[in-house]
Amino acid sequence: MQLWLLMILLVSVIDLVDSRLPRARFRRRGPTGFFLARIQKQYDDDYDSTEDSGSSRKSTVDGSRRRDEVVNDAKCLQKCNNQLNIGMDMVNAHMAFGSIDVPSVVEKRDLEMFCMLDYQHSQCIDECGYSVQFNLREYVCRNRFPEMLQHLPCYARAAPALIRHCRPRCGGYKALVHTQDGYSQRCRQLLCDHTCSTYILKRLCPDETGIAASNYLLEFTRLQVDYWMKDFTKQSKSRIPLTCRKVQCRDFKLANCRSTARRYRKRVVDN
């Protein structure tokens, strides 16, 4: 009997000690990239198969993708933008160009990834029924891709100085407002960013590489602003802001612009 009681007491003590010992901590393993990709694909499949009872969109002729499967235009476009933003997180960028929309990538790999993501984004919004008015992929990724590659070392070298000097002077990037005042403010910031960046690039990049790199940025901006103004004057009776006209002028002076930009003369407003 005493032996039996002793065994019971021993078992009780062991249980008590075990209950007071710290439990092992196990870290849950995070999901792998393949697992996340599978979840994303399932989400995309579910999203594309969702039908909106209030949608009145027509089906495409070839049946490649039924328009009535898209919830609505806004959500379809938002989905494309979200996918683009997720992909852009993998692109290494210096963000030193301010309001200048040329991709601020660091290396060739980043530029190639940017171009691929932008191409996929264009396809996505095309399937949503939208069209791209001005696609910088055509300028940077197709028409003048080799030239952009040549300028990458200069841009990367000057990026810290551009951020340090031009951003406090000209301000950070802000979303464009498609109004007369919005275009005027954006063009004013573009004038500041180009003046500052041209000065920095010429000083920090050797020989003529700085001049070529700054001209590349300016030619892109002039093409972009030209597209903006053509679309703006078609949709609105407002006159073209003076700041946007100056973008097209040599040295940003109207006296150097009148002979080459007469189409703007009658539609200019001083603001």
PDB file of N, CA and C in Angstrom, residues 201-212:
ATOM      1  N   LEU A 201      22.799  67.192 -63.769  1.00  0.00           N
ATOM      2  CA  LEU A 201      23.314  66.165 -64.678  1.00  0.00           C
ATOM      3  C   LEU A 201      24.549  66.654 -65.429  1.00  0.00           C
ATOM      4  N   LYS A 202      24.546  67.895 -65.854  1.00  0.00           N
ATOM      5  CA  LYS A 202      25.705  68.437 -66.570  1.00  0.00           C
ATOM      6  C   LYS A 202      26.939  68.513 -65.681  1.00  0.00           C
ATOM      7  N   ARG A 203      26.739  68.751 -64.405  1.00  0.00           N
ATOM      8  CA  ARG A 203      27.874  68.887 -63.489  1.00  0.00           C
ATOM      9  C   ARG A 203      28.434  67.541 -63.042  1.00  0.00           C
ATOM     10  N   LEU A 204      27.577  66.536 -62.892  1.00  0.00           N
ATOM     11  CA  LEU A 204      28.010  65.272 -62.303  1.00  0.00           C
ATOM     12  C   LEU A 204      28.347  64.192 -63.318  1.00  0.00           C
ATOM     13  N   CYS A 205      27.814  64.276 -64.517  1.00  0.00           N
ATOM     14  CA  CYS A 205      28.084  63.244 -65.519  1.00  0.00           C
ATOM     15  C   CYS A 205      29.173  63.739 -66.477  1.00  0.00           C
ATOM     16  N   PRO A 206      30.147  62.893 -66.792  1.00  0.00           N
ATOM     17  CA  PRO A 206      31.317  63.332 -67.564  1.00  0.00           C
ATOM     18  C   PRO A 206      31.001  63.628 -69.022  1.00  0.00           C
ATOM     19  N   ASP A 207      31.875  64.443 -69.604  1.00  0.00           N
ATOM     20  CA  ASP A 207      31.822  64.769 -71.037  1.00  0.00           C
ATOM     21  C   ASP A 207      30.441  65.296 -71.423  1.00  0.00           C
ATOM     22  N   GLU A 208      29.875  64.704 -72.474  1.00  0.00           N
ATOM     23  CA  GLU A 208      28.577  65.156 -72.962  1.00  0.00           C
ATOM     24  C   GLU A 208      27.432  64.260 -72.490  1.00  0.00           C
ATOM     25  N   THR A 209      27.731  63.306 -71.617  1.00  0.00           N
ATOM     26  CA  THR A 209      26.687  62.367 -71.196  1.00  0.00           C
ATOM     27  C   THR A 209      25.596  63.061 -70.389  1.00  0.00           C
ATOM     28  N   GLY A 210      25.967  64.055 -69.595  1.00  0.00           N
ATOM     29  CA  GLY A 210      24.976  64.775 -68.807  1.00  0.00           C
ATOM     30  C   GLY A 210      24.007  65.551 -69.671  1.00  0.00           C
ATOM     31  N   ILE A 211      24.519  66.179 -70.724  1.00  0.00           N
ATOM     32  CA  ILE A 211      23.660  66.928 -71.641  1.00  0.00           C
ATOM     33  C   ILE A 211      22.702  65.982 -72.359  1.00  0.00           C
ATOM     34  N   ALA A 212      23.220  64.852 -72.828  1.00  0.00           N
ATOM     35  CA  ALA A 212      22.374  63.879 -73.522  1.00  0.00           C
ATOM     36  C   ALA A 212      21.313  63.312 -72.589  1.00  0.00           C
TER      37      ALA A 212
END
